[in-house]
Amino acid sequence: MKKRDGLIEWGGALLLTAALAGLASTTVRAETAPSEPITLEQATEMALHADPRIEEQRANVARAQALIERVKGEGGVRVSANLFMGLAPKAEDGIFTNGTNTCPAGKSCTLRDDGNELDEGFTVTSGLTASIIQPLYTFGKLENYGDAARLNRDVKASEVALARGETWLTVRRAYWGYLAARDTRRMLEGVKRQVDRTREDMREDAQAGEVPMSQLYALESGAAQLERYLAEAGSVEAIAIDGLKTIIGVPITSSIEVADPRIEPVTLPEGELAELADRALAQRPEMAMAENGQAAMRNYVAARKSERYPNLYAGVIAGATYTPGRDRLNNPYINQPLNQAYAAPVVGLQWDFNPGVMRANVSDAEAQLQGVVAKAQLARQGIPFQVAEAYHTAHGLERQIRALDAAKGNTRKWMVSTFMDYQAGLVGGEELAEAVKANTEAQADYFRAINDFNMSVAQLAIATGDYPQ
């Protein structure tokens, strides 16, 4: 009875499921446990609504949409205003040395030259500067950044589909793992009951000297191994059901039941390998991500390159300042910046770039584009292999199940007939222990093969994109 690998394999996979589900439990709102046994489809639907990993990706889509709105905003009206208050030197008695702002006819007038002196003290000045600008043409900046942002949103939407696929697969890992572990435990319990009855009879016969003690020891060893595997199967079963409860959003302390009475092989999808590979390249979310990612990066590179060009704009600029103690001048040649008001429509070209930084930005964008192109090429090469791997694994396990189905039937008949032969005194304890061992291994292998087959079919569905996206 050395078939421990199967139980450990289930245990490892289900521990991973529990770990992922444990992360989800920190944010998932606990729902009331269902009162009726749940099917795999019901568990999947509950998980798709409860898994925070999906909500995280949806939040990323919302952020990508906000980036689109930001680019749109860059093409809209811009309003800039600055209201200020400060100190300014007083200036009284006009602009001429005669103390007025006028020069009488026939007289020589001299402009004052005491602007840098502070003899008259200070006063408070306040003002407002404002501009309203509408970009007219950006030489491709807004268009390319906008297209890149929209394509980036589509990439994030594909990541939602990937998260849903991971949840879909996790539910199946927990659900089928639970069924396989439960069926294994029930099988081991049935074998143990038979072994326990025979062991009591053999112990009495050994004490009476009717059978050698070596036969009793052989059966005792087999019974101890059964206890060990029972404990292991029970722990895997408990981990699986707790993982299932967590991923569907049910409190781990609640009690749930699954609707399937036993684990059964699922239906193998139809289609040849080449057909499935073509289907994967057409409908896998990764392919849409690759196409949209490449297009987004091309637009991003074009937008970076367009930053070398100015922005054409139209608008209005205005300003006003008021300073008590300073006269307002209306002379077109003399400006009084501390006591004036102005407004003017403008049309202009605005440059705002650093040539060295611009070249670095373009190089960085082009490098990112090369990386995205490489990832897209890797996806086109890797996806057909993923399909092939899942396809061959599923078909191989299907053949294993047929062989193991026959094997478990024969080994069970062997075990039952050996029990009967032992009661008739035709065989000893060693033969009985060997038959029990063979039956246990064949039964456990059968359940493990079904679990592995079902998961390989699920992996094939993920590989081809045939899951709820």
Coordinates of N, CA, C and O in Angstrom, one line a residue, residues 290-353:
A290 N -2.8 40.8 -26.8 CA -1.6 41.0 -27.6 C -1.9 41.9 -28.7 O -1.1 42.9 -29.0
E291 N -3.0 41.8 -29.4 CA -3.3 42.7 -30.5 C -3.6 44.1 -30.0 O -3.0 45.1 -30.6
N292 N -4.4 44.2 -29.0 CA -4.7 45.6 -28.5 C -3.4 46.2 -27.9 O -3.2 47.4 -28.0
G293 N -2.6 45.4 -27.2 CA -1.4 45.9 -26.6 C -0.4 46.4 -27.6 O 0.2 47.5 -27.5
Q294 N -0.3 45.7 -28.7 CA 0.6 46.2 -29.8 C 0.1 47.5 -30.4 O 0.9 48.5 -30.6
A295 N -1.2 47.5 -30.7 CA -1.8 48.7 -31.3 C -1.7 49.9 -30.3 O -1.3 51.1 -30.7
A296 N -1.9 49.7 -29.0 CA -1.8 50.7 -28.0 C -0.3 51.3 -28.0 O -0.1 52.5 -27.9
M297 N 0.6 50.4 -28.0 CA 2.0 50.8 -27.9 C 2.4 51.6 -29.2 O 3.2 52.5 -29.1
R298 N 1.9 51.2 -30.3 CA 2.2 52.0 -31.6 C 1.7 53.4 -31.5 O 2.4 54.3 -31.9
N299 N 0.5 53.5 -31.0 CA -0.1 54.9 -30.8 C 0.7 55.6 -29.7 O 0.9 56.9 -29.9
Y300 N 1.2 54.9 -28.7 CA 1.9 55.6 -27.7 C 3.3 56.1 -28.2 O 3.7 57.2 -27.9
V301 N 3.9 55.3 -29.1 CA 5.2 55.8 -29.7 C 4.9 57.0 -30.6 O 5.7 58.0 -30.5
A302 N 3.8 56.9 -31.4 CA 3.5 58.1 -32.2 C 3.2 59.3 -31.4 O 3.6 60.4 -31.8
A303 N 2.5 59.1 -30.3 CA 2.2 60.3 -29.4 C 3.5 60.9 -28.9 O 3.7 62.1 -28.8
R304 N 4.4 60.0 -28.4 CA 5.7 60.5 -27.9 C 6.5 61.3 -29.0 O 7.1 62.3 -28.7
K305 N 6.5 60.8 -30.2 CA 7.2 61.5 -31.3 C 6.5 62.8 -31.6 O 7.2 63.8 -32.0
S306 N 5.2 62.9 -31.5 CA 4.5 64.1 -31.8 C 4.8 65.2 -30.8 O 4.4 66.4 -31.0
E307 N 5.4 64.9 -29.7 CA 5.7 65.9 -28.6 C 6.7 66.9 -29.1 O 6.9 67.9 -28.5
R308 N 7.4 66.6 -30.2 CA 8.4 67.6 -30.7 C 7.7 68.7 -31.4 O 8.3 69.8 -31.7
Y309 N 6.4 68.6 -31.7 CA 5.7 69.7 -32.4 C 4.9 70.5 -31.4 O 4.6 70.1 -30.3
P310 N 4.6 71.8 -31.7 CA 3.8 72.7 -30.8 C 2.4 72.3 -30.8 O 1.9 71.5 -31.5
N311 N 1.7 73.0 -29.9 CA 0.2 73.0 -29.9 C -0.4 74.3 -30.4 O 0.1 75.4 -29.9
L312 N -1.3 74.3 -31.3 CA -2.0 75.5 -31.8 C -3.2 75.7 -30.9 O -4.0 74.8 -30.7
Y313 N -3.3 76.9 -30.4 CA -4.4 77.2 -29.5 C -5.0 78.6 -29.8 O -4.4 79.4 -30.4
A314 N -6.2 78.8 -29.3 CA -6.9 80.1 -29.3 C -7.5 80.3 -27.9 O -7.8 79.4 -27.2
G315 N -7.6 81.6 -27.5 CA -8.2 81.9 -26.2 C -8.2 83.3 -25.9 O -8.0 84.2 -26.7
V316 N -8.4 83.6 -24.6 CA -8.4 85.0 -24.1 C -7.5 85.0 -22.9 O -7.6 84.1 -22.0
I317 N -6.7 86.0 -22.8 CA -5.9 86.2 -21.6 C -6.3 87.6 -21.0 O -6.7 88.5 -21.7
A318 N -6.4 87.7 -19.7 CA -6.8 88.9 -19.0 C -6.1 89.0 -17.7 O -5.6 88.0 -17.1
G319 N -6.1 90.3 -17.2 CA -5.5 90.5 -15.9 C -5.9 91.8 -15.3 O -6.4 92.7 -16.1
A320 N -5.9 92.0 -14.0 CA -6.2 93.2 -13.4 C -5.5 93.3 -12.1 O -5.3 92.3 -11.4
T321 N -5.0 94.6 -11.7 CA -4.4 94.8 -10.4 C -4.9 96.1 -9.9 O -5.2 97.1 -10.7
Y322 N -5.0 96.2 -8.6 CA -5.4 97.4 -8.0 C -4.6 97.7 -6.7 O -4.4 96.8 -5.9
T323 N -4.0 98.9 -6.7 CA -3.2 99.3 -5.6 C -3.6 100.7 -5.1 O -3.3 101.7 -5.8
P324 N -4.2 100.8 -3.9 CA -4.5 102.1 -3.4 C -3.2 102.9 -3.2 O -2.2 102.4 -2.8
G325 N -3.3 104.2 -3.6 CA -2.1 105.1 -3.4 C -1.3 105.2 -4.7 O -0.3 105.8 -4.6
R326 N -1.7 104.5 -5.8 CA -1.0 104.6 -7.0 C -2.0 105.0 -8.1 O -3.1 104.4 -8.2
D327 N -1.7 106.0 -8.9 CA -2.6 106.5 -9.9 C -2.7 105.5 -11.0 O -1.7 104.8 -11.3
R328 N -3.8 105.5 -11.7 CA -4.0 104.6 -12.9 C -3.7 105.5 -14.1 O -4.2 106.6 -14.3
L329 N -2.8 105.0 -15.0 CA -2.4 105.7 -16.2 C -3.1 105.1 -17.4 O -3.1 103.9 -17.5
N330 N -3.5 105.9 -18.3 CA -4.1 105.4 -19.6 C -3.2 105.8 -20.8 O -3.7 105.7 -21.9
N331 N -2.0 106.1 -20.5 CA -1.1 106.4 -21.6 C -0.7 105.2 -22.3 O -0.3 104.2 -21.6
P332 N -0.8 105.1 -23.6 CA -0.4 103.9 -24.3 C 1.1 103.6 -24.3 O 1.4 102.4 -24.6
Y333 N 1.9 104.5 -23.9 CA 3.3 104.2 -23.9 C 3.9 103.9 -22.5 O 5.0 103.5 -22.4
I334 N 3.1 104.2 -21.5 CA 3.5 104.0 -20.1 C 2.7 103.0 -19.4 O 1.4 103.1 -19.4
N335 N 3.3 101.9 -18.9 CA 2.6 100.8 -18.3 C 2.6 101.0 -16.8 O 3.7 101.3 -16.2
Q336 N 1.5 100.8 -16.1 CA 1.4 100.9 -14.7 C 1.0 99.5 -14.2 O -0.2 99.2 -14.1
P337 N 1.9 98.6 -14.0 CA 1.5 97.2 -13.7 C 0.8 97.0 -12.4 O 0.2 96.0 -12.2
L338 N 0.9 97.9 -11.5 CA 0.3 97.8 -10.2 C -1.1 98.4 -10.1 O -1.7 98.4 -9.0
N339 N -1.6 98.9 -11.2 CA -2.9 99.5 -11.2 C -3.4 99.6 -12.6 O -3.4 100.6 -13.3
Q340 N -3.9 98.4 -13.1 CA -4.3 98.3 -14.5 C -5.3 97.2 -14.7 O -5.5 96.3 -13.8
A341 N -5.9 97.1 -15.9 CA -6.8 96.0 -16.3 C -6.6 95.8 -17.8 O -6.5 96.8 -18.5
Y342 N -6.6 94.6 -18.2 CA -6.5 94.3 -19.6 C -7.1 93.0 -20.0 O -7.3 92.1 -19.1
A343 N -7.5 92.8 -21.3 CA -8.0 91.5 -21.8 C -7.7 91.5 -23.3 O -7.9 92.6 -24.0
A344 N -7.4 90.4 -23.8 CA -7.1 90.3 -25.2 C -7.3 88.9 -25.8 O -6.9 87.9 -25.1
P345 N -7.9 88.7 -26.9 CA -8.0 87.4 -27.6 C -6.7 87.1 -28.2 O -6.0 88.0 -28.7
V346 N -6.3 85.8 -28.2 CA -5.0 85.4 -28.7 C -5.1 84.1 -29.5 O -6.0 83.3 -29.3
V347 N -4.2 83.9 -30.4 CA -4.0 82.7 -31.1 C -2.5 82.5 -31.1 O -1.7 83.4 -31.3
G348 N -2.1 81.2 -30.7 CA -0.6 81.0 -30.5 C -0.2 79.6 -30.8 O -1.0 78.7 -30.9
L349 N 1.1 79.4 -30.8 CA 1.7 78.1 -30.8 C 2.6 77.9 -29.5 O 3.3 78.8 -29.2
Q350 N 2.4 76.8 -28.9 CA 3.0 76.6 -27.6 C 4.0 75.4 -27.7 O 3.5 74.3 -28.1
W351 N 5.2 75.6 -27.4 CA 6.2 74.5 -27.3 C 6.5 74.2 -25.8 O 6.6 75.2 -25.1
D352 N 6.6 73.0 -25.4 CA 7.0 72.7 -24.1 C 7.7 71.3 -24.1 O 7.0 70.3 -23.8
F353 N 8.9 71.3 -24.4 CA 9.6 70.0 -24.4 C 11.1 70.2 -24.2 O 11.6 71.3 -24.5

